[in-house]
Every structure is written in structure tokens, then in C-alpha cells.
Amino acid sequence: MTMASHVPDNVVGDDSRRLKARLANLAIDAFLIAFGLTMLLPLVFLVANAFKTPQEILVWPPTIVPHDPTLDNFKSVLAETPLLIWIWNSLLFACLSTASIMTTSAISGYILGKFSSKILTAVFATILATAIVPFEVYMIPLYFQVKALGALNSVWGLLVGYLVMSFGIFLIRQNVIHSIPDELLEAARIDGAGEFWVFFYIVLPLLRAPLAALGVLAFFQAWTAFTWPLIVSSSKTSYPIEVGLALFQTGFTVDVGRLSAASAVVLIPSVTLFVFLRRHFVQGVASTGLKE
């Protein structure tokens, strides 16, 4: 008689199921790791090309680690193009747009979430309706308004199209409704707190995570904007970085080395911001009513 004959069938079945579940989890992990590495591959090649010579960039198959690393692409970009001015323009534009969107979304979301009236319901419905209208539809009329204001080739002209985000108002309103109890606000009012005190000292601290998530979204929306800045800005020194990078591509050729070097420099502010706000971004998205 063997030892296996003493093991109950249900125990053998449980071990078999646990083994299958473990193998399935390993297969899923392996797939996700492979998928993640595939997503990172273009970014790795971009950074690698920034350090390659023109001859090595054309080598096939392409190399991930440069054989003869050089900083010539970076030196050429910084010396021959206003890259730092473009980055400053984009940074100023993105920061002002983010501050404006976070402010308008926090105030509007709180009012629409905690004060009920037919007029506010109609306003919220109108805001939601604007979310399905593409920006290109009203971009040209907006351009003529900016031109009439004399704000072309300036950060203020860029900001006109990026002061308010309908999705941001919706996001904050959902968080206000689901995360801030009415009893807390009423208790503060009974204690004599005014509406401004309630908003600044109770509502805003509780909205820290969704506002951080919205801030990341708003920053990247402005940082990667291309069409509107291309229309509003016509002088080289007023370009944001996305429009400036397009100058590395002419009608028939692309300067891959210098374009990669400029793109690698541009990655620094956006990656830094995301690293610092990553935890708040995940918490903010996870805590929204969108998951329902």
C-alpha cells in the first residue's frame, strides 16, 4: 500500500486547485510584466537615441544601449534652439492653467454638489453638455476673441482655452457628494462658521486627493497641448514646447538625434510632477464616484 492511498480525495483536489490558481496568477503576472515592458520600450529608445551618434541611430537592428555615447545632441539643441524658453513657456502655461482649473473646479463642484436648486441643476447639465463638444468646434471663434484682446503670442492667449475643465467640475462634484457629509457642514454652520470658512477649512482639506488627481490631469493637458498653441502663437519665442518640438521635423526629414535629446529634456518636469503626486493621483481617481 502506498502513502498516496491514505490522502483524502478532497485534499488532493484542493492542492490541485491551489496549484492551478498559482500558475494562473504567474501567467497573468508574466503577461502584465511583458506588456509593461513593451509600453516602456518607445521611451527607452527615445532616451537611448538622445545619446547616439547620427550613424548609430540609423543602424538596424537598433541598439538599446549606445555603443559610443555622446552629448552632442544635447549641446546642439541647447545652443541652436530656444528650448529652455519653450520649456518655460509650457511650464508657466501649464501651472497657470492647472491653478485655474483646480480653483474653478473646487468652487463649482462644491456649489453644485451641496446646494440644490433648479438653476444649479440646469447649470450642471449645461456644463456636462459642453464636455461632448470638441474643442475644435469653437476654437476658431475663440481665436478671433483672443486676437481682439491683443493676447496673441502670449501666455494669456494660451490660457483662454484652458481656464475651465468640465470634467474637473464633474469630478469634484462627485467627490463632494460622496465624501463630505452634510452633517459635518451643518455642524460647522451651527457653530457660527461662515460659508468661506467652511469651504477653506473643511471642504478643501477633504478634497485634497481628488484635487491632486485633477491637478495632474490639468497639467498634462496643458503641457501636451498642440493645436491651440499652434494657432495662437506665431513667433518662435512664444512657442510652448510641443510646438517647438514640431520644428525638428521638416517636410521630408526628421532630425531624430536632436528631437530625441529635446524630448528627453522635456520629460524631466512632467515625470518629476507625476512622481511627487503619484500617490494622490491614484487615491483621487480611486475615491471618485466614477467607480460606481
PDB file of C-alpha atoms in Angstrom:
ATOM      1  CA  MET A   1       0.000   0.000   0.000  1.00  0.00           C
ATOM      2  CA  THR A   2       1.434   3.409  -0.979  1.00  0.00           C
ATOM      3  CA  MET A   3       1.294   6.620   1.071  1.00  0.00           C
ATOM      4  CA  ALA A   4      -0.864   8.372  -1.590  1.00  0.00           C
ATOM      5  CA  SER A   5      -3.663   5.941  -0.992  1.00  0.00           C
ATOM      6  CA  HIS A   6      -4.089   7.426   2.577  1.00  0.00           C
ATOM      7  CA  VAL A   7      -4.556  11.028   1.305  1.00  0.00           C
ATOM      8  CA  PRO A   8      -8.252  12.007   1.061  1.00  0.00           C
ATOM      9  CA  ASP A   9      -9.504  12.951  -2.406  1.00  0.00           C
ATOM     10  CA  ASN A  10     -10.709  16.411  -1.251  1.00  0.00           C
ATOM     11  CA  VAL A  11      -7.181  17.296  -0.032  1.00  0.00           C
ATOM     12  CA  VAL A  12      -5.696  16.273  -3.388  1.00  0.00           C
ATOM     13  CA  GLY A  13      -8.376  18.345  -5.130  1.00  0.00           C
ATOM     14  CA  ASP A  14      -7.590  21.435  -3.019  1.00  0.00           C
ATOM     15  CA  ASP A  15      -3.872  21.123  -3.750  1.00  0.00           C
ATOM     16  CA  SER A  16      -4.615  20.808  -7.458  1.00  0.00           C
ATOM     17  CA  ARG A  17      -6.844  23.909  -7.431  1.00  0.00           C
ATOM     18  CA  ARG A  18      -4.268  25.916  -5.486  1.00  0.00           C
ATOM     19  CA  LEU A  19      -1.578  24.868  -7.969  1.00  0.00           C
ATOM     20  CA  LYS A  20      -3.757  25.884 -10.926  1.00  0.00           C
ATOM     21  CA  ALA A  21      -4.565  29.215  -9.289  1.00  0.00           C
ATOM     22  CA  ARG A  22      -0.885  29.859  -8.608  1.00  0.00           C
ATOM     23  CA  LEU A  23       0.058  29.022 -12.193  1.00  0.00           C
ATOM     24  CA  ALA A  24      -2.727  31.262 -13.476  1.00  0.00           C
ATOM     25  CA  ASN A  25      -1.500  34.140 -11.305  1.00  0.00           C
ATOM     26  CA  LEU A  26       2.061  33.614 -12.501  1.00  0.00           C
ATOM     27  CA  ALA A  27       0.885  33.636 -16.119  1.00  0.00           C
ATOM     28  CA  ILE A  28      -1.067  36.868 -15.538  1.00  0.00           C
ATOM     29  CA  ASP A  29       1.945  38.479 -13.822  1.00  0.00           C
ATOM     30  CA  ALA A  30       4.228  37.425 -16.677  1.00  0.00           C
ATOM     31  CA  PHE A  31       1.808  38.860 -19.249  1.00  0.00           C
ATOM     32  CA  LEU A  32       1.466  42.159 -17.372  1.00  0.00           C
ATOM     33  CA  ILE A  33       5.243  42.483 -16.959  1.00  0.00           C
ATOM     34  CA  ALA A  34       5.780  41.787 -20.664  1.00  0.00           C
ATOM     35  CA  PHE A  35       3.038  44.270 -21.580  1.00  0.00           C
ATOM     36  CA  GLY A  36       4.525  46.916 -19.271  1.00  0.00           C
ATOM     37  CA  LEU A  37       7.992  46.463 -20.757  1.00  0.00           C
ATOM     38  CA  THR A  38       6.519  46.769 -24.244  1.00  0.00           C
ATOM     39  CA  MET A  39       4.860  50.042 -23.275  1.00  0.00           C
ATOM     40  CA  LEU A  40       8.164  51.360 -21.914  1.00  0.00           C
ATOM     41  CA  LEU A  41      10.166  50.350 -24.991  1.00  0.00           C
ATOM     42  CA  PRO A  42       9.480  53.548 -27.051  1.00  0.00           C
ATOM     43  CA  LEU A  43      10.522  55.681 -24.076  1.00  0.00           C
ATOM     44  CA  VAL A  44      13.726  53.653 -23.658  1.00  0.00           C
ATOM     45  CA  PHE A  45      14.578  54.076 -27.352  1.00  0.00           C
ATOM     46  CA  LEU A  46      13.852  57.813 -27.160  1.00  0.00           C
ATOM     47  CA  VAL A  47      16.311  58.306 -24.303  1.00  0.00           C
ATOM     48  CA  ALA A  48      18.868  55.982 -25.940  1.00  0.00           C
ATOM     49  CA  ASN A  49      18.674  57.839 -29.286  1.00  0.00           C
ATOM     50  CA  ALA A  50      19.409  61.110 -27.487  1.00  0.00           C
ATOM     51  CA  PHE A  51      22.886  59.760 -26.644  1.00  0.00           C
ATOM     52  CA  LYS A  52      23.639  58.149 -30.031  1.00  0.00           C
ATOM     53  CA  THR A  53      25.624  59.473 -32.963  1.00  0.00           C
ATOM     54  CA  PRO A  54      23.762  60.020 -36.276  1.00  0.00           C
ATOM     55  CA  GLN A  55      25.405  56.912 -37.708  1.00  0.00           C
ATOM     56  CA  GLU A  56      24.336  54.694 -34.807  1.00  0.00           C
ATOM     57  CA  ILE A  57      20.744  55.951 -34.973  1.00  0.00           C
ATOM     58  CA  LEU A  58      20.493  54.514 -38.495  1.00  0.00           C
ATOM     59  CA  VAL A  59      21.874  51.084 -37.524  1.00  0.00           C
ATOM     60  CA  TRP A  60      19.484  48.139 -37.905  1.00  0.00           C
ATOM     61  CA  PRO A  61      18.534  46.408 -35.660  1.00  0.00           C
ATOM     62  CA  PRO A  62      18.522  49.416 -33.330  1.00  0.00           C
ATOM     63  CA  THR A  63      20.642  49.286 -30.188  1.00  0.00           C
ATOM     64  CA  ILE A  64      19.169  49.959 -26.767  1.00  0.00           C
ATOM     65  CA  VAL A  65      22.481  50.877 -25.114  1.00  0.00           C
ATOM     66  CA  PRO A  66      24.551  53.347 -27.217  1.00  0.00           C
ATOM     67  CA  HIS A  67      27.948  51.927 -28.224  1.00  0.00           C
ATOM     68  CA  ASP A  68      29.581  55.363 -28.268  1.00  0.00           C
ATOM     69  CA  PRO A  69      27.510  57.684 -26.001  1.00  0.00           C
ATOM     70  CA  THR A  70      27.705  61.367 -26.851  1.00  0.00           C
ATOM     71  CA  LEU A  71      26.226  64.617 -25.540  1.00  0.00           C
ATOM     72  CA  ASP A  72      26.462  66.374 -28.912  1.00  0.00           C
ATOM     73  CA  ASN A  73      22.696  66.186 -29.466  1.00  0.00           C
ATOM     74  CA  PHE A  74      22.014  67.946 -26.154  1.00  0.00           C
ATOM     75  CA  LYS A  75      24.700  70.595 -26.783  1.00  0.00           C
ATOM     76  CA  SER A  76      23.354  71.261 -30.282  1.00  0.00           C
ATOM     77  CA  VAL A  77      19.751  71.560 -29.086  1.00  0.00           C
ATOM     78  CA  LEU A  78      20.596  73.911 -26.218  1.00  0.00           C
ATOM     79  CA  ALA A  79      22.901  76.062 -28.358  1.00  0.00           C
ATOM     80  CA  GLU A  80      20.870  76.354 -31.559  1.00  0.00           C
ATOM     81  CA  THR A  81      17.251  76.363 -30.369  1.00  0.00           C
ATOM     82  CA  PRO A  82      15.360  78.295 -27.649  1.00  0.00           C
ATOM     83  CA  LEU A  83      14.499  75.012 -25.920  1.00  0.00           C
ATOM     84  CA  LEU A  84      14.660  76.451 -22.401  1.00  0.00           C
ATOM     85  CA  ILE A  85      12.356  79.320 -23.407  1.00  0.00           C
ATOM     86  CA  TRP A  86       9.887  76.807 -24.859  1.00  0.00           C
ATOM     87  CA  ILE A  87      10.021  74.770 -21.643  1.00  0.00           C
ATOM     88  CA  TRP A  88       9.491  77.921 -19.560  1.00  0.00           C
ATOM     89  CA  ASN A  89       6.515  78.932 -21.728  1.00  0.00           C
ATOM     90  CA  SER A  90       4.962  75.495 -21.330  1.00  0.00           C
ATOM     91  CA  LEU A  91       5.722  75.365 -17.602  1.00  0.00           C
ATOM     92  CA  LEU A  92       4.134  78.781 -16.985  1.00  0.00           C
ATOM     93  CA  PHE A  93       1.165  77.946 -19.189  1.00  0.00           C
ATOM     94  CA  ALA A  94       0.627  74.523 -17.553  1.00  0.00           C
ATOM     95  CA  CYS A  95       0.978  75.840 -13.971  1.00  0.00           C
ATOM     96  CA  LEU A  96      -1.417  78.764 -14.509  1.00  0.00           C
ATOM     97  CA  SER A  97      -3.913  76.529 -16.310  1.00  0.00           C
ATOM     98  CA  THR A  98      -3.697  73.915 -13.534  1.00  0.00           C
ATOM     99  CA  ALA A  99      -4.232  76.533 -10.818  1.00  0.00           C
ATOM    100  CA  SER A 100      -7.215  77.990 -12.675  1.00  0.00           C
ATOM    101  CA  ILE A 101      -8.836  74.608 -13.352  1.00  0.00           C
ATOM    102  CA  MET A 102      -8.340  73.423  -9.754  1.00  0.00           C
ATOM    103  CA  THR A 103      -9.809  76.677  -8.385  1.00  0.00           C
ATOM    104  CA  THR A 104     -12.838  76.789 -10.674  1.00  0.00           C
ATOM    105  CA  SER A 105     -13.486  73.063 -10.275  1.00  0.00           C
ATOM    106  CA  ALA A 106     -13.288  73.188  -6.467  1.00  0.00           C
ATOM    107  CA  ILE A 107     -15.665  76.149  -6.166  1.00  0.00           C
ATOM    108  CA  SER A 108     -18.099  74.958  -8.838  1.00  0.00           C
ATOM    109  CA  GLY A 109     -18.031  71.341  -7.691  1.00  0.00           C
ATOM    110  CA  TYR A 110     -18.763  72.337  -4.093  1.00  0.00           C
ATOM    111  CA  ILE A 111     -21.641  74.635  -5.041  1.00  0.00           C
ATOM    112  CA  LEU A 112     -23.167  72.160  -7.494  1.00  0.00           C
ATOM    113  CA  GLY A 113     -22.734  69.279  -5.070  1.00  0.00           C
ATOM    114  CA  LYS A 114     -24.047  70.793  -1.838  1.00  0.00           C
ATOM    115  CA  PHE A 115     -26.529  73.489  -2.908  1.00  0.00           C
ATOM    116  CA  SER A 116     -29.648  72.325  -4.703  1.00  0.00           C
ATOM    117  CA  SER A 117     -31.840  74.452  -6.954  1.00  0.00           C
ATOM    118  CA  LYS A 118     -33.314  74.147 -10.420  1.00  0.00           C
ATOM    119  CA  ILE A 119     -30.950  76.806 -11.744  1.00  0.00           C
ATOM    120  CA  LEU A 120     -27.873  74.944 -10.465  1.00  0.00           C
ATOM    121  CA  THR A 121     -29.215  71.702 -11.951  1.00  0.00           C
ATOM    122  CA  ALA A 122     -29.565  73.426 -15.318  1.00  0.00           C
ATOM    123  CA  VAL A 123     -26.057  74.887 -14.987  1.00  0.00           C
ATOM    124  CA  PHE A 124     -24.613  71.439 -14.209  1.00  0.00           C
ATOM    125  CA  ALA A 125     -26.453  69.912 -17.191  1.00  0.00           C
ATOM    126  CA  THR A 126     -25.019  72.655 -19.412  1.00  0.00           C
ATOM    127  CA  ILE A 127     -21.503  72.005 -18.104  1.00  0.00           C
ATOM    128  CA  LEU A 128     -21.877  68.286 -18.821  1.00  0.00           C
ATOM    129  CA  ALA A 129     -23.165  69.074 -22.304  1.00  0.00           C
ATOM    130  CA  THR A 130     -20.065  71.144 -23.085  1.00  0.00           C
ATOM    131  CA  ALA A 131     -17.918  68.095 -22.346  1.00  0.00           C
ATOM    132  CA  ILE A 132     -19.118  66.381 -25.524  1.00  0.00           C
ATOM    133  CA  VAL A 133     -18.387  69.388 -27.748  1.00  0.00           C
ATOM    134  CA  PRO A 134     -14.925  69.059 -29.320  1.00  0.00           C
ATOM    135  CA  PHE A 135     -12.585  71.977 -28.712  1.00  0.00           C
ATOM    136  CA  GLU A 136     -12.073  72.311 -32.471  1.00  0.00           C
ATOM    137  CA  VAL A 137     -15.710  73.383 -32.870  1.00  0.00           C
ATOM    138  CA  TYR A 138     -15.260  76.685 -31.027  1.00  0.00           C
ATOM    139  CA  MET A 139     -11.520  77.070 -31.493  1.00  0.00           C
ATOM    140  CA  ILE A 140     -11.737  79.500 -34.433  1.00  0.00           C
ATOM    141  CA  PRO A 141     -14.278  81.890 -32.797  1.00  0.00           C
ATOM    142  CA  LEU A 142     -12.129  81.775 -29.685  1.00  0.00           C
ATOM    143  CA  TYR A 143      -9.084  82.708 -31.763  1.00  0.00           C
ATOM    144  CA  PHE A 144     -10.785  85.871 -33.051  1.00  0.00           C
ATOM    145  CA  GLN A 145     -11.710  86.823 -29.483  1.00  0.00           C
ATOM    146  CA  VAL A 146      -8.113  86.370 -28.374  1.00  0.00           C
ATOM    147  CA  LYS A 147      -6.950  88.403 -31.356  1.00  0.00           C
ATOM    148  CA  ALA A 148      -9.402  91.182 -30.467  1.00  0.00           C
ATOM    149  CA  LEU A 149      -7.992  91.234 -26.947  1.00  0.00           C
ATOM    150  CA  GLY A 150      -4.458  91.566 -28.316  1.00  0.00           C
ATOM    151  CA  ALA A 151      -3.360  88.425 -26.486  1.00  0.00           C
ATOM    152  CA  LEU A 152      -1.805  86.547 -29.422  1.00  0.00           C
ATOM    153  CA  ASN A 153       1.747  85.272 -28.861  1.00  0.00           C
ATOM    154  CA  SER A 154       1.340  85.403 -25.089  1.00  0.00           C
ATOM    155  CA  VAL A 155       0.653  83.015 -22.241  1.00  0.00           C
ATOM    156  CA  TRP A 156      -2.634  84.815 -21.575  1.00  0.00           C
ATOM    157  CA  GLY A 157      -3.811  83.953 -25.056  1.00  0.00           C
ATOM    158  CA  LEU A 158      -2.966  80.296 -24.460  1.00  0.00           C
ATOM    159  CA  LEU A 159      -4.814  80.347 -21.135  1.00  0.00           C
ATOM    160  CA  VAL A 160      -8.111  81.492 -22.644  1.00  0.00           C
ATOM    161  CA  GLY A 161      -8.790  77.981 -23.891  1.00  0.00           C
ATOM    162  CA  TYR A 162      -7.613  76.239 -20.705  1.00  0.00           C
ATOM    163  CA  LEU A 163      -9.153  78.063 -17.755  1.00  0.00           C
ATOM    164  CA  VAL A 164     -12.034  75.679 -17.002  1.00  0.00           C
ATOM    165  CA  MET A 165     -12.412  71.916 -17.363  1.00  0.00           C
ATOM    166  CA  SER A 166     -15.935  70.458 -17.379  1.00  0.00           C
ATOM    167  CA  PHE A 167     -14.615  67.037 -16.401  1.00  0.00           C
ATOM    168  CA  GLY A 168     -12.866  68.608 -13.413  1.00  0.00           C
ATOM    169  CA  ILE A 169     -16.109  70.172 -12.185  1.00  0.00           C
ATOM    170  CA  PHE A 170     -17.851  66.822 -12.549  1.00  0.00           C
ATOM    171  CA  LEU A 171     -15.029  65.012 -10.751  1.00  0.00           C
ATOM    172  CA  ILE A 172     -15.042  67.372  -7.756  1.00  0.00           C
ATOM    173  CA  ARG A 173     -18.846  67.445  -7.565  1.00  0.00           C
ATOM    174  CA  GLN A 174     -18.946  63.654  -7.345  1.00  0.00           C
ATOM    175  CA  ASN A 175     -16.354  63.687  -4.564  1.00  0.00           C
ATOM    176  CA  VAL A 176     -18.203  66.407  -2.675  1.00  0.00           C
ATOM    177  CA  ILE A 177     -21.433  64.415  -2.790  1.00  0.00           C
ATOM    178  CA  HIS A 178     -19.915  61.070  -1.798  1.00  0.00           C
ATOM    179  CA  SER A 179     -17.095  62.110   0.553  1.00  0.00           C
ATOM    180  CA  ILE A 180     -18.303  65.145   2.505  1.00  0.00           C
ATOM    181  CA  PRO A 181     -21.309  64.501   4.810  1.00  0.00           C
ATOM    182  CA  ASP A 182     -23.931  67.211   5.109  1.00  0.00           C
ATOM    183  CA  GLU A 183     -23.914  66.769   8.899  1.00  0.00           C
ATOM    184  CA  LEU A 184     -20.299  67.952   9.071  1.00  0.00           C
ATOM    185  CA  LEU A 185     -21.067  71.145   7.175  1.00  0.00           C
ATOM    186  CA  GLU A 186     -24.230  71.795   9.197  1.00  0.00           C
ATOM    187  CA  ALA A 187     -22.325  71.338  12.470  1.00  0.00           C
ATOM    188  CA  ALA A 188     -19.796  73.956  11.393  1.00  0.00           C
ATOM    189  CA  ARG A 189     -22.551  76.385  10.400  1.00  0.00           C
ATOM    190  CA  ILE A 190     -24.350  75.855  13.720  1.00  0.00           C
ATOM    191  CA  ASP A 191     -21.068  76.724  15.470  1.00  0.00           C
ATOM    192  CA  GLY A 192     -21.074  80.038  13.636  1.00  0.00           C
ATOM    193  CA  ALA A 193     -18.766  79.304  10.706  1.00  0.00           C
ATOM    194  CA  GLY A 194     -19.404  81.244   7.518  1.00  0.00           C
ATOM    195  CA  GLU A 195     -19.519  79.698   4.065  1.00  0.00           C
ATOM    196  CA  PHE A 196     -15.995  80.824   3.185  1.00  0.00           C
ATOM    197  CA  TRP A 197     -14.629  79.290   6.420  1.00  0.00           C
ATOM    198  CA  VAL A 198     -16.498  76.041   5.731  1.00  0.00           C
ATOM    199  CA  PHE A 199     -15.135  75.911   2.208  1.00  0.00           C
ATOM    200  CA  PHE A 200     -11.499  76.709   3.027  1.00  0.00           C
ATOM    201  CA  TYR A 201     -11.118  74.803   6.320  1.00  0.00           C
ATOM    202  CA  ILE A 202     -13.464  71.793   5.880  1.00  0.00           C
ATOM    203  CA  VAL A 203     -14.224  71.201   2.207  1.00  0.00           C
ATOM    204  CA  LEU A 204     -10.822  71.888   0.646  1.00  0.00           C
ATOM    205  CA  PRO A 205      -8.803  69.629   3.031  1.00  0.00           C
ATOM    206  CA  LEU A 206     -11.217  66.765   2.366  1.00  0.00           C
ATOM    207  CA  LEU A 207     -10.824  67.282  -1.400  1.00  0.00           C
ATOM    208  CA  ARG A 208      -7.031  67.147  -1.324  1.00  0.00           C
ATOM    209  CA  ALA A 209      -6.717  63.767  -3.103  1.00  0.00           C
ATOM    210  CA  PRO A 210      -9.185  64.407  -5.974  1.00  0.00           C
ATOM    211  CA  LEU A 211      -7.776  67.917  -6.451  1.00  0.00           C
ATOM    212  CA  ALA A 212      -4.269  66.455  -6.718  1.00  0.00           C
ATOM    213  CA  ALA A 213      -5.509  63.959  -9.312  1.00  0.00           C
ATOM    214  CA  LEU A 214      -7.224  66.756 -11.200  1.00  0.00           C
ATOM    215  CA  GLY A 215      -4.065  68.841 -10.981  1.00  0.00           C
ATOM    216  CA  VAL A 216      -2.036  66.108 -12.670  1.00  0.00           C
ATOM    217  CA  LEU A 217      -4.629  65.747 -15.439  1.00  0.00           C
ATOM    218  CA  ALA A 218      -4.860  69.512 -15.970  1.00  0.00           C
ATOM    219  CA  PHE A 219      -1.078  69.929 -16.016  1.00  0.00           C
ATOM    220  CA  PHE A 220      -0.570  67.238 -18.643  1.00  0.00           C
ATOM    221  CA  GLN A 221      -3.478  68.555 -20.694  1.00  0.00           C
ATOM    222  CA  ALA A 222      -1.780  71.956 -20.958  1.00  0.00           C
ATOM    223  CA  TRP A 223       1.747  70.528 -21.167  1.00  0.00           C
ATOM    224  CA  THR A 224       0.845  68.382 -24.211  1.00  0.00           C
ATOM    225  CA  ALA A 225      -1.444  70.936 -25.915  1.00  0.00           C
ATOM    226  CA  PHE A 226      -0.533  71.445 -29.558  1.00  0.00           C
ATOM    227  CA  THR A 227      -3.344  72.645 -31.831  1.00  0.00           C
ATOM    228  CA  TRP A 228      -4.461  75.692 -29.824  1.00  0.00           C
ATOM    229  CA  PRO A 229      -0.894  76.918 -29.107  1.00  0.00           C
ATOM    230  CA  LEU A 230      -0.039  76.410 -32.793  1.00  0.00           C
ATOM    231  CA  ILE A 231      -2.864  78.801 -33.756  1.00  0.00           C
ATOM    232  CA  VAL A 232      -2.337  81.399 -31.021  1.00  0.00           C
ATOM    233  CA  SER A 233       1.471  81.510 -31.171  1.00  0.00           C
ATOM    234  CA  SER A 234       3.239  82.594 -34.347  1.00  0.00           C
ATOM    235  CA  SER A 235       6.616  83.803 -33.061  1.00  0.00           C
ATOM    236  CA  LYS A 236       9.346  81.324 -32.182  1.00  0.00           C
ATOM    237  CA  THR A 237       9.950  82.720 -28.716  1.00  0.00           C
ATOM    238  CA  SER A 238       6.280  82.383 -27.751  1.00  0.00           C
ATOM    239  CA  TYR A 239       6.007  78.701 -28.677  1.00  0.00           C
ATOM    240  CA  PRO A 240       5.285  76.141 -25.956  1.00  0.00           C
ATOM    241  CA  ILE A 241       7.380  73.009 -26.044  1.00  0.00           C
ATOM    242  CA  GLU A 242       5.001  70.856 -28.113  1.00  0.00           C
ATOM    243  CA  VAL A 243       5.006  73.361 -30.973  1.00  0.00           C
ATOM    244  CA  GLY A 244       8.754  73.870 -30.628  1.00  0.00           C
ATOM    245  CA  LEU A 245       9.433  70.140 -30.946  1.00  0.00           C
ATOM    246  CA  ALA A 246       7.494  70.071 -34.208  1.00  0.00           C
ATOM    247  CA  LEU A 247      10.155  72.357 -35.723  1.00  0.00           C
ATOM    248  CA  PHE A 248      12.623  69.467 -35.657  1.00  0.00           C
ATOM    249  CA  GLN A 249      10.564  67.853 -38.409  1.00  0.00           C
ATOM    250  CA  THR A 250      10.685  69.419 -41.859  1.00  0.00           C
ATOM    251  CA  GLY A 251       8.675  68.373 -44.900  1.00  0.00           C
ATOM    252  CA  PHE A 252      10.972  65.500 -45.828  1.00  0.00           C
ATOM    253  CA  THR A 253      13.320  64.802 -42.916  1.00  0.00           C
ATOM    254  CA  VAL A 254      13.275  64.367 -39.147  1.00  0.00           C
ATOM    255  CA  ASP A 255      16.300  65.231 -37.017  1.00  0.00           C
ATOM    256  CA  VAL A 256      15.940  62.147 -34.787  1.00  0.00           C
ATOM    257  CA  GLY A 257      19.011  62.756 -32.625  1.00  0.00           C
ATOM    258  CA  ARG A 258      18.207  66.357 -31.658  1.00  0.00           C
ATOM    259  CA  LEU A 259      14.477  65.619 -31.425  1.00  0.00           C
ATOM    260  CA  SER A 260      15.201  62.751 -29.018  1.00  0.00           C
ATOM    261  CA  ALA A 261      17.530  64.932 -26.941  1.00  0.00           C
ATOM    262  CA  ALA A 262      14.934  67.731 -26.704  1.00  0.00           C
ATOM    263  CA  SER A 263      12.187  65.237 -25.846  1.00  0.00           C
ATOM    264  CA  ALA A 264      14.347  63.680 -23.137  1.00  0.00           C
ATOM    265  CA  VAL A 265      14.873  67.116 -21.534  1.00  0.00           C
ATOM    266  CA  VAL A 266      11.156  67.825 -21.774  1.00  0.00           C
ATOM    267  CA  LEU A 267      10.368  64.611 -19.913  1.00  0.00           C
ATOM    268  CA  ILE A 268      12.056  65.852 -16.728  1.00  0.00           C
ATOM    269  CA  PRO A 269       9.356  68.300 -15.457  1.00  0.00           C
ATOM    270  CA  SER A 270       6.405  66.041 -16.289  1.00  0.00           C
ATOM    271  CA  VAL A 271       7.951  62.887 -14.816  1.00  0.00           C
ATOM    272  CA  THR A 272       9.014  64.797 -11.684  1.00  0.00           C
ATOM    273  CA  LEU A 273       5.496  66.120 -11.143  1.00  0.00           C
ATOM    274  CA  PHE A 274       3.952  62.703 -11.610  1.00  0.00           C
ATOM    275  CA  VAL A 275       6.393  61.074  -9.173  1.00  0.00           C
ATOM    276  CA  PHE A 276       5.597  63.628  -6.449  1.00  0.00           C
ATOM    277  CA  LEU A 277       1.815  63.458  -6.952  1.00  0.00           C
ATOM    278  CA  ARG A 278       1.529  59.773  -7.878  1.00  0.00           C
ATOM    279  CA  ARG A 279       0.041  58.698  -4.537  1.00  0.00           C
ATOM    280  CA  HIS A 280      -2.560  61.471  -4.521  1.00  0.00           C
ATOM    281  CA  PHE A 281      -3.372  60.793  -8.163  1.00  0.00           C
ATOM    282  CA  VAL A 282      -4.185  57.122  -7.502  1.00  0.00           C
ATOM    283  CA  GLN A 283      -6.174  57.958  -4.351  1.00  0.00           C
ATOM    284  CA  GLY A 284      -8.107  60.676  -6.130  1.00  0.00           C
ATOM    285  CA  VAL A 285      -9.123  58.512  -9.052  1.00  0.00           C
ATOM    286  CA  ALA A 286      -9.982  55.565  -6.787  1.00  0.00           C
ATOM    287  CA  SER A 287     -12.157  57.685  -4.490  1.00  0.00           C
ATOM    288  CA  THR A 288     -14.297  59.296  -7.194  1.00  0.00           C
ATOM    289  CA  GLY A 289     -17.884  58.344  -7.885  1.00  0.00           C
ATOM    290  CA  LEU A 290     -16.718  57.206 -11.323  1.00  0.00           C
ATOM    291  CA  LYS A 291     -16.039  53.742  -9.937  1.00  0.00           C
ATOM    292  CA  GLU A 292     -19.758  53.318  -9.433  1.00  0.00           C
TER     293      GLU A 292
END
